[in-house]
Amino acid sequence: MFQDDFKEGNPIILQWDTDQGTFLFKSYVLIKEGSLVGLAPVYDDQEKFVDFKTGTVSITTRDGSSVYDNVVIRPVIHKGSHLYLTYGRKEKKEITYTRKYPRFPVNKECLLNGRPAKLFDVSDGGFGVIVQKEYKVGVWTQLQKGRSKAYGKIVHVKPIGANTWFYGCQVDDPDDSFVRLVKEARIVYEESMDDKPKK
């Protein structure tokens, strides 16, 4: 399965098929959050960040042992730091969860301890967030997205760019607003998995 083949640090190849041709890029896995994967950014010949807005993308392990077609690629951009959010093939048969709580992609602006941040994913048991502030494992944080608030304890830290970190935070007692946020993210995620690839 997708999430089993891609571990943090693993090199991968992105194949981008567009009306203008096929392009290959080397990347690697930055973040692994259950069935969600964050990939290192890639740039074209003009050093421009590739956003993969058109065409289709396939991911291949560097040794060629696994190939995944029609992956969902979403650019994640926060204060100049770039990466991609991906969650495998669009067919539901590829979706299995290896954690207690399934995670759902968000990729929206939020606040963490009052600082501008990017909410990467949410689950019934926590959230992943990107922010330009260094914290240690064990620190409690406050997430705010719109009217939704949650207190999360940092259980995982990953540097992803210049002065930018990814934090996996555990929420022990989510309030109703956070539960609604997770429910909305799940609906959007399931609908996206039903979409047909667009060229």
C-alpha positions as a printed NumPy array, in Angstrom:
array([[  0.   ,   0.   ,   0.   ],
       [  1.01 ,   3.616,  -0.602],
       [  1.701,   4.548,   2.999],
       [  3.78 ,   1.407,   3.543],
       [  6.111,   2.071,   0.587],
       [  7.047,   5.63 ,   1.5  ],
       [  8.972,   6.308,   4.71 ],
       [ 10.571,   9.55 ,   5.904],
       [ 13.81 ,  10.129,   4.04 ],
       [ 12.983,   7.744,   1.182],
       [ 13.961,   9.065,  -2.29 ],
       [ 11.203,   9.029,  -4.92 ],
       [ 10.622,  10.027,  -8.559],
       [  7.688,  12.239,  -9.568],
       [  6.482,  11.788, -13.148],
       [  4.305,  14.653, -14.345],
       [  2.307,  14.043, -17.53 ],
       [  0.929,  17.206, -19.152],
       [ -0.24 ,  18.373, -22.568],
       [  3.273,  19.834, -23.017],
       [  5.013,  16.503, -22.361],
       [  6.281,  14.263, -19.57 ],
       [  8.612,  15.612, -16.888],
       [ 10.591,  13.729, -14.224],
       [ 11.665,  15.161, -10.869],
       [ 13.65 ,  13.714,  -7.977],
       [ 12.212,  14.25 ,  -4.499],
       [ 12.074,  12.505,  -1.129],
       [  9.665,  11.949,   1.745],
       [  9.823,  14.763,   4.305],
       [  6.877,  13.839,   6.538],
       [  4.899,  10.648,   7.133],
       [  1.572,  11.037,   8.95 ],
       [ -0.401,   7.804,   8.683],
       [ -1.798,   7.655,   5.149],
       [ -0.641,  11.227,   4.415],
       [  2.814,  11.991,   3.041],
       [  4.698,  15.273,   2.719],
       [  7.217,  15.438,  -0.134],
       [ 10.211,  17.72 ,  -0.637],
       [  9.635,  20.492,  -3.216],
       [ 10.866,  20.298,  -6.805],
       [ 11.727,  23.089,  -9.231],
       [ 11.766,  23.408, -13.011],
       [ 14.662,  24.495, -15.246],
       [ 13.932,  28.146, -14.401],
       [ 14.103,  27.385, -10.65 ],
       [ 10.338,  27.875, -10.359],
       [  8.43 ,  25.787,  -7.798],
       [  6.353,  23.144,  -9.617],
       [  2.73 ,  23.22 ,  -8.415],
       [  1.366,  20.27 , -10.481],
       [ -1.931,  22.116, -11.052],
       [ -2.566,  20.435, -14.394],
       [ -1.977,  16.965, -15.783],
       [ -1.451,  13.835, -13.712],
       [  1.335,  12.743, -11.396],
       [  2.786,   9.311, -10.671],
       [  5.151,   8.47 ,  -7.817],
       [  7.819,   5.795,  -8.166],
       [ 10.231,   4.564,  -5.526],
       [ 13.799,   5.352,  -6.591],
       [ 14.559,   1.644,  -7.108],
       [ 11.436,   1.285,  -9.286],
       [  9.908,  -1.41 ,  -7.095],
       [  6.611,   0.469,  -6.543],
       [  4.665,   2.785,  -8.839],
       [  1.528,   4.745,  -7.918],
       [ -0.492,   6.435, -10.66 ],
       [ -2.893,   9.368, -10.364],
       [ -1.622,  10.485,  -6.982],
       [ -3.164,  13.567,  -5.405],
       [ -0.523,  16.302,  -5.144],
       [ -1.32 ,  19.497,  -3.237],
       [  1.305,  22.249,  -2.884],
       [  1.819,  23.41 ,   0.696],
       [  3.301,  26.898,   0.955],
       [  3.994,  28.709,   4.212],
       [  6.104,  31.876,   4.404],
       [  8.369,  30.846,   1.554],
       [  8.722,  27.198,   2.564],
       [  7.405,  24.683,   0.038],
       [  6.447,  21.03 ,   0.111],
       [  3.7  ,  18.769,  -1.212],
       [  0.854,  16.967,   0.496],
       [ -0.082,  13.654,  -1.086],
       [ -2.306,  10.774,  -0.075],
       [ -1.926,   8.123,  -2.702],
       [ -4.169,   7.035,  -5.51 ],
       [ -7.645,   8.417,  -5.946],
       [ -9.275,   4.988,  -5.881],
       [-10.704,   4.22 ,  -2.461],
       [ -9.316,   0.687,  -2.528],
       [ -5.859,   2.134,  -1.894],
       [ -6.914,   3.835,   1.326],
       [ -6.123,   1.974,   4.539],
       [ -5.259,   3.454,   7.893],
       [ -2.358,   2.269,  10.007],
       [ -2.935,   4.555,  13.009],
       [ -5.589,   4.639,  15.7  ],
       [ -7.106,   7.751,  14.135],
       [ -7.191,   8.307,  10.349],
       [ -5.676,  11.61 ,   9.27 ],
       [ -7.249,  13.953,   6.758],
       [ -5.458,  16.645,   4.731],
       [ -6.307,  20.305,   5.373],
       [ -3.573,  22.565,   3.9  ],
       [ -5.133,  25.788,   5.225],
       [ -3.879,  28.856,   7.077],
       [ -4.275,  28.835,  10.865],
       [ -2.666,  30.138,  14.057],
       [ -0.437,  28.166,  16.413],
       [  0.129,  29.909,  19.741],
       [ -0.951,  33.086,  17.971],
       [  1.604,  32.702,  15.155],
       [  0.635,  32.35 ,  11.471],
       [  0.886,  28.675,  10.527],
       [ -0.293,  26.121,   7.975],
       [ -2.576,  23.314,   9.155],
       [ -1.311,  20.199,   7.357],
       [ -3.776,  17.561,   8.612],
       [ -6.256,  16.709,  11.357],
       [ -7.573,  13.578,  13.03 ],
       [ -9.812,  12.768,  15.98 ],
       [ -6.654,  12.459,  18.049],
       [ -4.609,  15.428,  16.902],
       [ -3.256,  17.625,  14.138],
       [ -0.148,  18.323,  12.079],
       [  0.956,  21.916,  11.61 ],
       [  3.775,  23.881,   9.956],
       [  5.113,  27.05 ,  11.576],
       [  8.22 ,  29.24 ,  11.69 ],
       [  8.906,  28.727,  15.377],
       [ 10.951,  26.05 ,  17.105],
       [  9.329,  24.102,  19.929],
       [ 10.373,  20.968,  21.795],
       [  8.545,  17.656,  22.098],
       [  6.178,  17.824,  25.064],
       [  5.245,  21.5  ,  24.646],
       [  1.52 ,  22.292,  24.659],
       [  0.221,  24.411,  21.795],
       [ -3.023,  26.131,  20.93 ],
       [ -4.362,  25.701,  17.41 ],
       [ -6.888,  28.17 ,  16.044],
       [ -8.539,  27.9  ,  12.642],
       [-11.525,  30.16 ,  12.26 ],
       [-13.797,  29.397,  15.217],
       [-12.149,  26.045,  15.853],
       [ -9.675,  25.773,  18.712],
       [ -7.733,  22.873,  20.157],
       [ -4.909,  22.33 ,  22.611],
       [ -2.312,  19.872,  21.362],
       [  0.81 ,  18.397,  22.924],
       [  3.772,  18.135,  20.536],
       [  4.73 ,  14.486,  20.074],
       [  6.7  ,  14.731,  16.813],
       [  9.01 ,  17.437,  15.407],
       [ 10.467,  17.583,  11.899],
       [ 12.475,  20.482,  10.398],
       [ 11.293,  21.074,   6.823],
       [ 12.97 ,  24.298,   5.722],
       [ 14.77 ,  27.454,   6.795],
       [ 13.449,  28.243,  10.299],
       [ 10.359,  26.143,   9.574],
       [  9.176,  23.044,  11.424],
       [  6.425,  20.458,  11.18 ],
       [  4.763,  19.445,  14.462],
       [  2.563,  16.459,  15.114],
       [  0.333,  17.344,  18.063],
       [ -1.848,  15.065,  20.181],
       [ -5.272,  16.303,  21.279],
       [ -6.56 ,  14.393,  24.312],
       [ -9.905,  16.123,  24.863],
       [-11.14 ,  17.741,  21.611],
       [-14.017,  20.195,  21.925],
       [-17.032,  20.315,  19.59 ],
       [-15.437,  22.895,  17.265],
       [-12.394,  20.678,  16.653],
       [-14.605,  17.615,  16.146],
       [-16.5  ,  19.577,  13.465],
       [-13.221,  20.608,  11.827],
       [-12.164,  16.95 ,  11.577],
       [-15.563,  15.941,  10.211],
       [-15.423,  18.633,   7.518],
       [-11.88 ,  17.613,   6.543],
       [-12.974,  13.976,   6.262],
       [-15.878,  14.88 ,   3.955],
       [-13.632,  16.961,   1.674],
       [-11.024,  14.191,   1.643],
       [-13.517,  11.455,   0.735],
       [-15.025,  13.606,  -2.   ],
       [-11.557,  14.275,  -3.441],
       [-10.865,  10.553,  -3.601],
       [-13.939,  10.156,  -5.804],
       [-12.831,  12.847,  -8.281],
       [-11.674,  11.755, -11.706],
       [ -8.164,  12.889, -12.678],
       [ -8.133,  16.152, -14.598],
       [ -5.834,  16.938, -17.507]])
